[in-house]
CSV table of N, CA and C in Angstrom, one decimal:
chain,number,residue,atom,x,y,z
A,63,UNK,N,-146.1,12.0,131.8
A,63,UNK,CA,-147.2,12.1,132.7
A,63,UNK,C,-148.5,11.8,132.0
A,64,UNK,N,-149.5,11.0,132.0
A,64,UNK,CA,-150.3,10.8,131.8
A,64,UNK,C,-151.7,11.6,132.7
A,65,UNK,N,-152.6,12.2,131.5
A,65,UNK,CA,-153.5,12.8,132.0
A,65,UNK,C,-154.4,12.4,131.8
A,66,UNK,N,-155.9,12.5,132.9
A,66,UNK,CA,-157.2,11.8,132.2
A,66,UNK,C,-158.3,12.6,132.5
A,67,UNK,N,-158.9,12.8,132.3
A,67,UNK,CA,-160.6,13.7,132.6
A,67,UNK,C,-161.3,12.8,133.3
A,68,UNK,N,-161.1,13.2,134.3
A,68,UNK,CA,-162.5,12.6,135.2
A,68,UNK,C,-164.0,12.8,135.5
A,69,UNK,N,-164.5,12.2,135.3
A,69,UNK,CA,-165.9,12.3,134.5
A,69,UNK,C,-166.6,13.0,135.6
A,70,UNK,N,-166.6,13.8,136.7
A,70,UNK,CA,-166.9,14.3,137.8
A,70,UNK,C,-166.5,16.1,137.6
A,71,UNK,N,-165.4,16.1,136.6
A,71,UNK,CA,-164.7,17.0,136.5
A,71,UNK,C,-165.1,17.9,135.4
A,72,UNK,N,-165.5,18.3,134.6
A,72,UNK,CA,-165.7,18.5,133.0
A,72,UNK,C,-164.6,19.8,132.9
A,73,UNK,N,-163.8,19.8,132.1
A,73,UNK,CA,-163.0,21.0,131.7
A,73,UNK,C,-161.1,20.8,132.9
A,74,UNK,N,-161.5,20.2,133.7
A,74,UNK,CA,-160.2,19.6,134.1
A,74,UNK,C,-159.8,18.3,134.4
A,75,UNK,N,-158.6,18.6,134.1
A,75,UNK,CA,-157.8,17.4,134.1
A,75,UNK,C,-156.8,17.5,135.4
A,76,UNK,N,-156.2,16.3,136.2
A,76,UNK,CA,-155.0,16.5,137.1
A,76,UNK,C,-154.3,14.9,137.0
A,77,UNK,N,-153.2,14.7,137.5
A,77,UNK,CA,-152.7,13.7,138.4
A,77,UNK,C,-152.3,13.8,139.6
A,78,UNK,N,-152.5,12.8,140.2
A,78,UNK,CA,-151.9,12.8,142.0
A,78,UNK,C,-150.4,12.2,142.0
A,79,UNK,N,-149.6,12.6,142.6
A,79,UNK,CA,-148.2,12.5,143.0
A,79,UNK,C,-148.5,11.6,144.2
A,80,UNK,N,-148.1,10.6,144.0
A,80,UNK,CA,-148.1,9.5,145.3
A,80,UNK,C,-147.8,10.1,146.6
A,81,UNK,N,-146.4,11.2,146.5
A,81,UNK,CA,-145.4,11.8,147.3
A,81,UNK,C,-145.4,13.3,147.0
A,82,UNK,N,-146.4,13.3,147.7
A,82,UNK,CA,-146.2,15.2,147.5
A,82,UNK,C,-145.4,15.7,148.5
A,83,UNK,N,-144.9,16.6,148.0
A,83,UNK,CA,-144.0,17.4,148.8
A,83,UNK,C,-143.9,18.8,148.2
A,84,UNK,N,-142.9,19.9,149.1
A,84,UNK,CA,-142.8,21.6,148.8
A,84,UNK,C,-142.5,21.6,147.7
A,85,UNK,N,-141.4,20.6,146.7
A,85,UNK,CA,-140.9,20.9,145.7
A,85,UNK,C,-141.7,20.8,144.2
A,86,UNK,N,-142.8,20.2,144.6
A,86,UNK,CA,-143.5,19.9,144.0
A,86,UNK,C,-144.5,21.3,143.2
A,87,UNK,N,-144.5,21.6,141.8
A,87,UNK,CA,-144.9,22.5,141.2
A,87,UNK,C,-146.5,22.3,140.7
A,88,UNK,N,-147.0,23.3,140.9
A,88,UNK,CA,-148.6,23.4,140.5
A,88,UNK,C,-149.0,24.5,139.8
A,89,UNK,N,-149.4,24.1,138.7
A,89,UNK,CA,-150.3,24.5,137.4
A,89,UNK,C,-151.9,24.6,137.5
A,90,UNK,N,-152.4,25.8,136.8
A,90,UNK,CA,-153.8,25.7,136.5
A,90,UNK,C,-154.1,26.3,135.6
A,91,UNK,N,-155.4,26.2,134.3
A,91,UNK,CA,-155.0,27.1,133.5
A,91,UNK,C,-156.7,26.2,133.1
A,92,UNK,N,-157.0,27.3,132.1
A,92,UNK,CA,-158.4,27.2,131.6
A,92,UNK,C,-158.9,25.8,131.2
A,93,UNK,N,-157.9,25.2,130.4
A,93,UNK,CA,-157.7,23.6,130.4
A,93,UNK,C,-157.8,22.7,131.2
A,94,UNK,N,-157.0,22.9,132.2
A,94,UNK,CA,-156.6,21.4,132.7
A,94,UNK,C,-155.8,21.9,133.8
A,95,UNK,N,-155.7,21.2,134.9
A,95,UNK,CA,-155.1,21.7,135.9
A,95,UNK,C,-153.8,20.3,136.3
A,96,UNK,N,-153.3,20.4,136.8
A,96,UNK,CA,-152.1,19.4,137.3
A,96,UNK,C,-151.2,19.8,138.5
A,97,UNK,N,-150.1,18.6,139.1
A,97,UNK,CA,-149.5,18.8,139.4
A,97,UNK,C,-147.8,18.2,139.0
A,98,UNK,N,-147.2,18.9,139.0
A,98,UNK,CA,-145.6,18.7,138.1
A,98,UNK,C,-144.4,18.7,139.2
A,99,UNK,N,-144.2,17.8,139.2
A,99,UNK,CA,-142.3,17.5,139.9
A,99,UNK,C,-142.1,16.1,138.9
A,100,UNK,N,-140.3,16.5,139.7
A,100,UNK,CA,-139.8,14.7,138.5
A,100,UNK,C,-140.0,13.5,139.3
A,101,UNK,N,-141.0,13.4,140.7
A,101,UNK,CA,-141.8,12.0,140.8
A,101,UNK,C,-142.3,11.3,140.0
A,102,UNK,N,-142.6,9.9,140.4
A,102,UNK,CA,-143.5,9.4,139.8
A,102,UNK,C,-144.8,9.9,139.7
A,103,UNK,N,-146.0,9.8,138.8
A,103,UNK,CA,-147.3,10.1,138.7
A,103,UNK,C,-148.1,8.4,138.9
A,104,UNK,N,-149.5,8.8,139.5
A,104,UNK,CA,-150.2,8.1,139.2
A,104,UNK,C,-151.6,8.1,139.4
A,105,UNK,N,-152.4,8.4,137.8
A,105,UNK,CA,-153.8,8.8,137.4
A,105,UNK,C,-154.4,8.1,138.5
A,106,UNK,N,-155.4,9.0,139.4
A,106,UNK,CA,-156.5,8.5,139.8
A,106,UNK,C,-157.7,8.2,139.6
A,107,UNK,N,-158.2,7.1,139.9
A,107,UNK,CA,-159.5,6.2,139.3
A,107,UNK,C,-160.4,7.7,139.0
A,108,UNK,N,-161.3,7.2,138.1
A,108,UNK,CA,-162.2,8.3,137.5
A,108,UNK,C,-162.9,8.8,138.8
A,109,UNK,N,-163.4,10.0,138.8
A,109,UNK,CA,-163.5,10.8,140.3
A,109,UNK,C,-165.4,11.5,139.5
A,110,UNK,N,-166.1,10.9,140.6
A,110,UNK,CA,-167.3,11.6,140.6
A,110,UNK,C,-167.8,12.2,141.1
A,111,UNK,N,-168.7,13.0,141.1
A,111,UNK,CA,-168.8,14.5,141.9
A,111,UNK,C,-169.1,14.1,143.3
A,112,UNK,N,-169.8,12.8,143.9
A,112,UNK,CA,-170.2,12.8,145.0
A,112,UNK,C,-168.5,12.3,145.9
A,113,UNK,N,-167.8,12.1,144.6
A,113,UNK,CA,-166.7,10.9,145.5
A,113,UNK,C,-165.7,12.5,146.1
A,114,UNK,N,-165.4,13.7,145.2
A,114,UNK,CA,-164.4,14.3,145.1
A,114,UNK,C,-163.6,15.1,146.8
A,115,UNK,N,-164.7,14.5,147.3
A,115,UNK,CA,-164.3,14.9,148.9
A,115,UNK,C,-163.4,14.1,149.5
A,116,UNK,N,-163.3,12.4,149.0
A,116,UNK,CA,-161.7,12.2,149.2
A,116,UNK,C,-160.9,12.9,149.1
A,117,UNK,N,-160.5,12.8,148.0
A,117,UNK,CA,-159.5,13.5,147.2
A,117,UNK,C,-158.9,15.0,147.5
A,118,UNK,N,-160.4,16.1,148.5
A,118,UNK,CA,-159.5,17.4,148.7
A,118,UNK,C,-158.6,17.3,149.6
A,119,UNK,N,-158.1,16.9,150.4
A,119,UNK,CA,-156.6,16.6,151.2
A,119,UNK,C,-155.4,16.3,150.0
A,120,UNK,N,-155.7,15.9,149.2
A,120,UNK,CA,-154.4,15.6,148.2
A,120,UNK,C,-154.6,16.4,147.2
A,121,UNK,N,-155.1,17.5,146.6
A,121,UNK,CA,-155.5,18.4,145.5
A,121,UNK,C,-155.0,19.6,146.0
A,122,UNK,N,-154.0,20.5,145.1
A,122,UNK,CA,-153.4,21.5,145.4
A,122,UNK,C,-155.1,22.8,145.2
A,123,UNK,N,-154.5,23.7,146.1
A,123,UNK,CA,-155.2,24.7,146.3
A,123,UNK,C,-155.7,24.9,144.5
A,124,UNK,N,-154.7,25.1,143.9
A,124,UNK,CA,-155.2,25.3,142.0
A,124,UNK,C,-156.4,24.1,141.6
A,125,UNK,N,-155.7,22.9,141.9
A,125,UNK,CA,-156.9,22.2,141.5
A,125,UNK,C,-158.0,22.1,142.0
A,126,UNK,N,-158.1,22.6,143.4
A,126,UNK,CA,-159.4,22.7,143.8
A,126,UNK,C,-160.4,23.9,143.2
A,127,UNK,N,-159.7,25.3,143.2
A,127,UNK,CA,-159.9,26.3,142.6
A,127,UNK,C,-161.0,26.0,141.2
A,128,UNK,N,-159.8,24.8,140.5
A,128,UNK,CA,-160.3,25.0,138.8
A,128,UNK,C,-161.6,24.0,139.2
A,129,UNK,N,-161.7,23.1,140.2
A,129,UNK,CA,-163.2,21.9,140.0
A,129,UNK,C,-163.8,22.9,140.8
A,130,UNK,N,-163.9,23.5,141.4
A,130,UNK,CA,-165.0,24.2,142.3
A,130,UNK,C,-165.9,25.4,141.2
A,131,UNK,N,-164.6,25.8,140.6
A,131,UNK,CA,-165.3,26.9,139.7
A,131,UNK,C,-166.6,26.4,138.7
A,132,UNK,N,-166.0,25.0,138.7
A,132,UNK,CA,-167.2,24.3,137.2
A,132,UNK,C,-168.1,23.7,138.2
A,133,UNK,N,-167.9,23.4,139.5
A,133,UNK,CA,-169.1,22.5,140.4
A,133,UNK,C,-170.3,23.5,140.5
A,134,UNK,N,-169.6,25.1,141.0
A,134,UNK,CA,-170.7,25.9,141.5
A,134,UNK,C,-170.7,27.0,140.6
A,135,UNK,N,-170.7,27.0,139.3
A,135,UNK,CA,-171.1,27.2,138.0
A,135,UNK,C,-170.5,28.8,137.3
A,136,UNK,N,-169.4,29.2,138.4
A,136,UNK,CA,-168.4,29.9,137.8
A,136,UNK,C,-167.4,29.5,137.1
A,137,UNK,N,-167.8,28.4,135.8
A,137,UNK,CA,-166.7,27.7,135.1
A,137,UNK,C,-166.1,29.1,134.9
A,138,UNK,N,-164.4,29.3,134.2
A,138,UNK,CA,-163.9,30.2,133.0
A,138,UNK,C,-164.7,30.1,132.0
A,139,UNK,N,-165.2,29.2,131.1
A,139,UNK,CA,-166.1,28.7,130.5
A,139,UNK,C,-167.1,29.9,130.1
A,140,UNK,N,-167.8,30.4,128.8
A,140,UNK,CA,-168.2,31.4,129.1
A,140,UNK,C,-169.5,30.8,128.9
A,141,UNK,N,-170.8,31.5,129.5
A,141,UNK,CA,-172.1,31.2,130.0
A,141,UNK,C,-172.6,30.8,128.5
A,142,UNK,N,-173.7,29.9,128.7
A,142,UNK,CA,-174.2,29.4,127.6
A,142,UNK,C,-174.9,30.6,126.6
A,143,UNK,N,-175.8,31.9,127.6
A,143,UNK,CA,-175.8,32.6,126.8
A,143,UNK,C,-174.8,33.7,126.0
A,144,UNK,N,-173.4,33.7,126.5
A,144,UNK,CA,-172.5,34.4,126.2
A,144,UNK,C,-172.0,33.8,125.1
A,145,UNK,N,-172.1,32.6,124.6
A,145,UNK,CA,-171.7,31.5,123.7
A,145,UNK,C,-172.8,31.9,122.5
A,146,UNK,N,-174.1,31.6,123.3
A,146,UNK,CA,-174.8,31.9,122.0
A,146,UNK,C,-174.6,33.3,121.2
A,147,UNK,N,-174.4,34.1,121.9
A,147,UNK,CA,-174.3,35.8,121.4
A,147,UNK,C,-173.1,35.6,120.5
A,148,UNK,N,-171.8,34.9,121.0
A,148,UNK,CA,-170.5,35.1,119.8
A,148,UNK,C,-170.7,34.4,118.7
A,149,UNK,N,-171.4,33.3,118.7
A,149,UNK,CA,-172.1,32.4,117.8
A,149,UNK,C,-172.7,33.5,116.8
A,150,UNK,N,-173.8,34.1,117.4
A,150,UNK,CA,-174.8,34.3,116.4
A,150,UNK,C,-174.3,35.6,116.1
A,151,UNK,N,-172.9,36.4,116.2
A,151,UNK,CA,-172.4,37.6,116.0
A,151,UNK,C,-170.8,36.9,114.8
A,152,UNK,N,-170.3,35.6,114.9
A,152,UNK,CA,-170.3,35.3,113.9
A,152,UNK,C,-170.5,34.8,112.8
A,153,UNK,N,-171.8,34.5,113.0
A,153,UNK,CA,-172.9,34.1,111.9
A,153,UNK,C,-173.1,35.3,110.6
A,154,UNK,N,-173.4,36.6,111.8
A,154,UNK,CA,-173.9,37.3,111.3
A,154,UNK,C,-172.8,38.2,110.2
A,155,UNK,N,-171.6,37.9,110.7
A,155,UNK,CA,-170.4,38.4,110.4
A,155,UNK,C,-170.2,37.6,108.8
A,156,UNK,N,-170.3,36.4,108.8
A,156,UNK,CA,-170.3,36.0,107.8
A,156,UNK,C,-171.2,36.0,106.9
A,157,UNK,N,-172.4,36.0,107.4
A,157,UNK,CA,-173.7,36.5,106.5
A,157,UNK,C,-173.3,37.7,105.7
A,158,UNK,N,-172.6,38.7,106.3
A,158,UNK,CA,-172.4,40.2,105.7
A,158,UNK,C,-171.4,40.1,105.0
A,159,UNK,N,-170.2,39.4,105.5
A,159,UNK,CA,-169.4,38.8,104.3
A,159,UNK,C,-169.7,38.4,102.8
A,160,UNK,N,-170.5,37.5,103.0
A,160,UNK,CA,-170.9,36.6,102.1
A,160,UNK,C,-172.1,37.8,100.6
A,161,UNK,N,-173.1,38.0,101.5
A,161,UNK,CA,-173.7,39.1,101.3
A,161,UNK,C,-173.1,40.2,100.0
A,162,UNK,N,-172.2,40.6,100.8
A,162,UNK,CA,-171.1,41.8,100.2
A,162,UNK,C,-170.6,41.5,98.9
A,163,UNK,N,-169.7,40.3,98.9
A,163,UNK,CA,-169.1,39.7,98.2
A,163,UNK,C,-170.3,39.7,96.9
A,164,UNK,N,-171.3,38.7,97.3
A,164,UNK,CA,-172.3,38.7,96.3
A,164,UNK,C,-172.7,39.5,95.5
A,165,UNK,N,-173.1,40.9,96.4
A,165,UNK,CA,-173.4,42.4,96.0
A,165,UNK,C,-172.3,42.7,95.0
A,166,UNK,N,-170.9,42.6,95.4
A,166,UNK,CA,-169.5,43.3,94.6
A,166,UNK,C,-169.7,42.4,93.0
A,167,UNK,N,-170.2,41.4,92.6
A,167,UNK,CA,-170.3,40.6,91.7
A,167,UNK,C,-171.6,41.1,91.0
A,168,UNK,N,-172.3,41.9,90.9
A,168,UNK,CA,-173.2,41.9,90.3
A,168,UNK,C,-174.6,41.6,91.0
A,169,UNK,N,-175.8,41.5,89.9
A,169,UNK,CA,-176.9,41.0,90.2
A,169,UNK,C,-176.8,39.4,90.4
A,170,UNK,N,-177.7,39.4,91.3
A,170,UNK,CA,-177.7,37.5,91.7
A,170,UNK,C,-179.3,37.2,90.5
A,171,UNK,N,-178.8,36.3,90.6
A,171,UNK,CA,-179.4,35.0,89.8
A,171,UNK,C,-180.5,34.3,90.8
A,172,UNK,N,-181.5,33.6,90.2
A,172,UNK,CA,-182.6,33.4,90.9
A,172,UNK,C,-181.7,32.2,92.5
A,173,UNK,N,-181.3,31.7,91.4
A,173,UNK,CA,-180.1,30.3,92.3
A,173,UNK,C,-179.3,31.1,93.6
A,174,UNK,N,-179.0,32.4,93.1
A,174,UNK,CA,-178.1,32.7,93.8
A,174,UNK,C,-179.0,33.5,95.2
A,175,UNK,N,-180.1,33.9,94.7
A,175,UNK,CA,-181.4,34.5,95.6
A,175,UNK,C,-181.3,33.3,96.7
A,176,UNK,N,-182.1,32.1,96.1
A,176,UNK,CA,-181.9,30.7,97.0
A,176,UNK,C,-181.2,30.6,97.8
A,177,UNK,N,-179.9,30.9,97.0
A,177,UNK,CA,-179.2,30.6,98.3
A,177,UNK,C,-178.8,30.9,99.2
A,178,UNK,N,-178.9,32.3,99.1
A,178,UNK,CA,-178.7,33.5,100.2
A,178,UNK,C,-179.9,33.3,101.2
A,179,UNK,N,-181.1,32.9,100.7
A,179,UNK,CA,-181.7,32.8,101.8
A,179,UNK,C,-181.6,31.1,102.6
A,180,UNK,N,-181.3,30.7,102.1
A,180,UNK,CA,-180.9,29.3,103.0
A,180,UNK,C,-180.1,29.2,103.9
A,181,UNK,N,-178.7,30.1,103.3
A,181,UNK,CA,-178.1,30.6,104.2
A,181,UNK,C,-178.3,31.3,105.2
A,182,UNK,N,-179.3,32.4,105.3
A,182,UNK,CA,-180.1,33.1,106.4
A,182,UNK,C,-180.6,32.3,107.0
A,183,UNK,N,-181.3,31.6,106.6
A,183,UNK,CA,-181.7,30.4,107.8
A,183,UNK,C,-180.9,30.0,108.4
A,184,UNK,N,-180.3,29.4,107.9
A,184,UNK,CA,-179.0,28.4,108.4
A,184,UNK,C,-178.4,28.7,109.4
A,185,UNK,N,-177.9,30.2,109.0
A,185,UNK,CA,-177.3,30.6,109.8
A,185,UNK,C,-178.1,31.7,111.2
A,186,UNK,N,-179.2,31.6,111.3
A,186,UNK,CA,-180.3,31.8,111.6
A,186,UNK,C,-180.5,33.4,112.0
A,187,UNK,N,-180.4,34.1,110.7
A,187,UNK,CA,-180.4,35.0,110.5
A,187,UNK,C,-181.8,36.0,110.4
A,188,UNK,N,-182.3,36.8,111.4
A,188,UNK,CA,-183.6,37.4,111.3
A,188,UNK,C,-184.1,38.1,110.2
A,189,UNK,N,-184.9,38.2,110.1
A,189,UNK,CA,-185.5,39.5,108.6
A,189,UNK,C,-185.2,40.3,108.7
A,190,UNK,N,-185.5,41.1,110.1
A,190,UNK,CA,-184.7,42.4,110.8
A,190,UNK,C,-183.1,42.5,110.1
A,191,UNK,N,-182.4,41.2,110.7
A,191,UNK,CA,-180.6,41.1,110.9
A,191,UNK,C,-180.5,41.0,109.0
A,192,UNK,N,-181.3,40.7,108.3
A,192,UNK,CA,-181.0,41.0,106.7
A,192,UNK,C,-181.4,42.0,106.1
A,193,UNK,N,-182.5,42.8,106.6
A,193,UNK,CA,-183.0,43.8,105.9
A,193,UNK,C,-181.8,45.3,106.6
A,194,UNK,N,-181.2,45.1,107.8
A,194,UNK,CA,-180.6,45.8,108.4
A,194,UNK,C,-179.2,45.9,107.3
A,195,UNK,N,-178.6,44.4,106.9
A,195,UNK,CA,-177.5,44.2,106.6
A,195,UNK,C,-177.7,45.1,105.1
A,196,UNK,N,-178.9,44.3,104.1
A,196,UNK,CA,-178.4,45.1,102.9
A,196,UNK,C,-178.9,46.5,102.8
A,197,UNK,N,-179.8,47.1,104.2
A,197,UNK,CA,-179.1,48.6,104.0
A,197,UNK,C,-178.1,49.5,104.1
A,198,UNK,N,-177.2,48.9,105.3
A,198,UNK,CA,-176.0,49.0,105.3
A,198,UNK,C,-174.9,49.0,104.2
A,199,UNK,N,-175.5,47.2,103.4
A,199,UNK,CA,-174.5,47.1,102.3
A,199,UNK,C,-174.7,48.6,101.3
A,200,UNK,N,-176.2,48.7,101.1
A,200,UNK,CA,-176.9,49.6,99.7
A,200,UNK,C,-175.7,51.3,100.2
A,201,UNK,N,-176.0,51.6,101.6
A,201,UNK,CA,-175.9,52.8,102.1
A,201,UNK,C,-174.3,52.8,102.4
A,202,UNK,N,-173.7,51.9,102.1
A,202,UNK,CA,-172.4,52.2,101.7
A,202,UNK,C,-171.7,52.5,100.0
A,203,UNK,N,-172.7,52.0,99.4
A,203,UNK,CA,-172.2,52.2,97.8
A,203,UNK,C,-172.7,53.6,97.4
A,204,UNK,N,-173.9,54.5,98.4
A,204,UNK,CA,-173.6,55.8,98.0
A,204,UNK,C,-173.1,56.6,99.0
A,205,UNK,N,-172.1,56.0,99.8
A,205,UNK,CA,-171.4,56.7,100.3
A,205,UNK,C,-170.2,57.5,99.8
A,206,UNK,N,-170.1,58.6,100.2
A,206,UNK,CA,-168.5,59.8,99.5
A,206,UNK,C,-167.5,59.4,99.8
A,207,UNK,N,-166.4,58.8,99.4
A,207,UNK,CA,-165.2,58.7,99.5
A,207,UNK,C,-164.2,59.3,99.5
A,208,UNK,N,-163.7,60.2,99.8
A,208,UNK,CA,-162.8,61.3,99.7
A,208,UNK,C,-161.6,60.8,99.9
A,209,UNK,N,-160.7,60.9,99.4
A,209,UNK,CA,-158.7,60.4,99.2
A,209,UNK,C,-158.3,61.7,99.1
């Protein structure tokens, strides 16, 4: 079965069964949506958002589901701000990583100063989000450890 993205679509994919019928099986899933029997397939012409009103008479209830979700901006897809937060929570993740590691080795070196802060940038890390981190780091090395 050949699949294609249609440029109307962003985040799904389907084919049309020339011959749909009951037996015919339907999929949807965060990817790509389709439909599956052992017919023949055949990709329809790239589909744009103003055309896609043909096409709902031949689109299983699933595929309509998964293009409507991204048309009227309930992608699955998580919100651009929900993206940036995981982003910048594993930035920060690795900042503290990195950080630590550094800490566990000793005193840093002017080079190694550098670099850490480049990295803060980079990874666009606030003064706040580093001055928070190496108290954390400090206020765990005199922390009690009891076994």
């Amino acid at each position: 079965m050949e699949r294609r993205k249609p440029s109307g679509d962003v985040g799904c994919f389907f084919a049309v069964n020339l011959r749909l019928n009951d037996a015919d099986s339907v999929t949807c899933s965060v990817g790509s949506c389709s439909i599956g029997s052992n017919d023949s397939y055949q990709s329809p012409p790239p589909v744009s958002a103003s055309s896609t009103e043909d096409f709902d008479d031949h689109l299983s209830d699933a595929e309509s589901i998964c293009r409507l979700r991204y048309e009227e901006g309930n992608s699955l897809l998580p919100a651009k701000e929900e993206l940036a937060a995981e982003i910048h929570r594993l930035e920060l993740h690795a900042y503290r990583r990195t950080i630590g590691a550094l800490h566990a080795s000793g005193p840093l070196s002017w080079e190694q100063e550098e670099l850490v802060t480049n990295l803060r940038l980079s990874l666009h890390i606030s003064n706040d989000e580093h001055l928070m981190e190496l108290r954390n780091l400090v206020s765990g090395d005199n922390s009690i450890h009891i076994r």
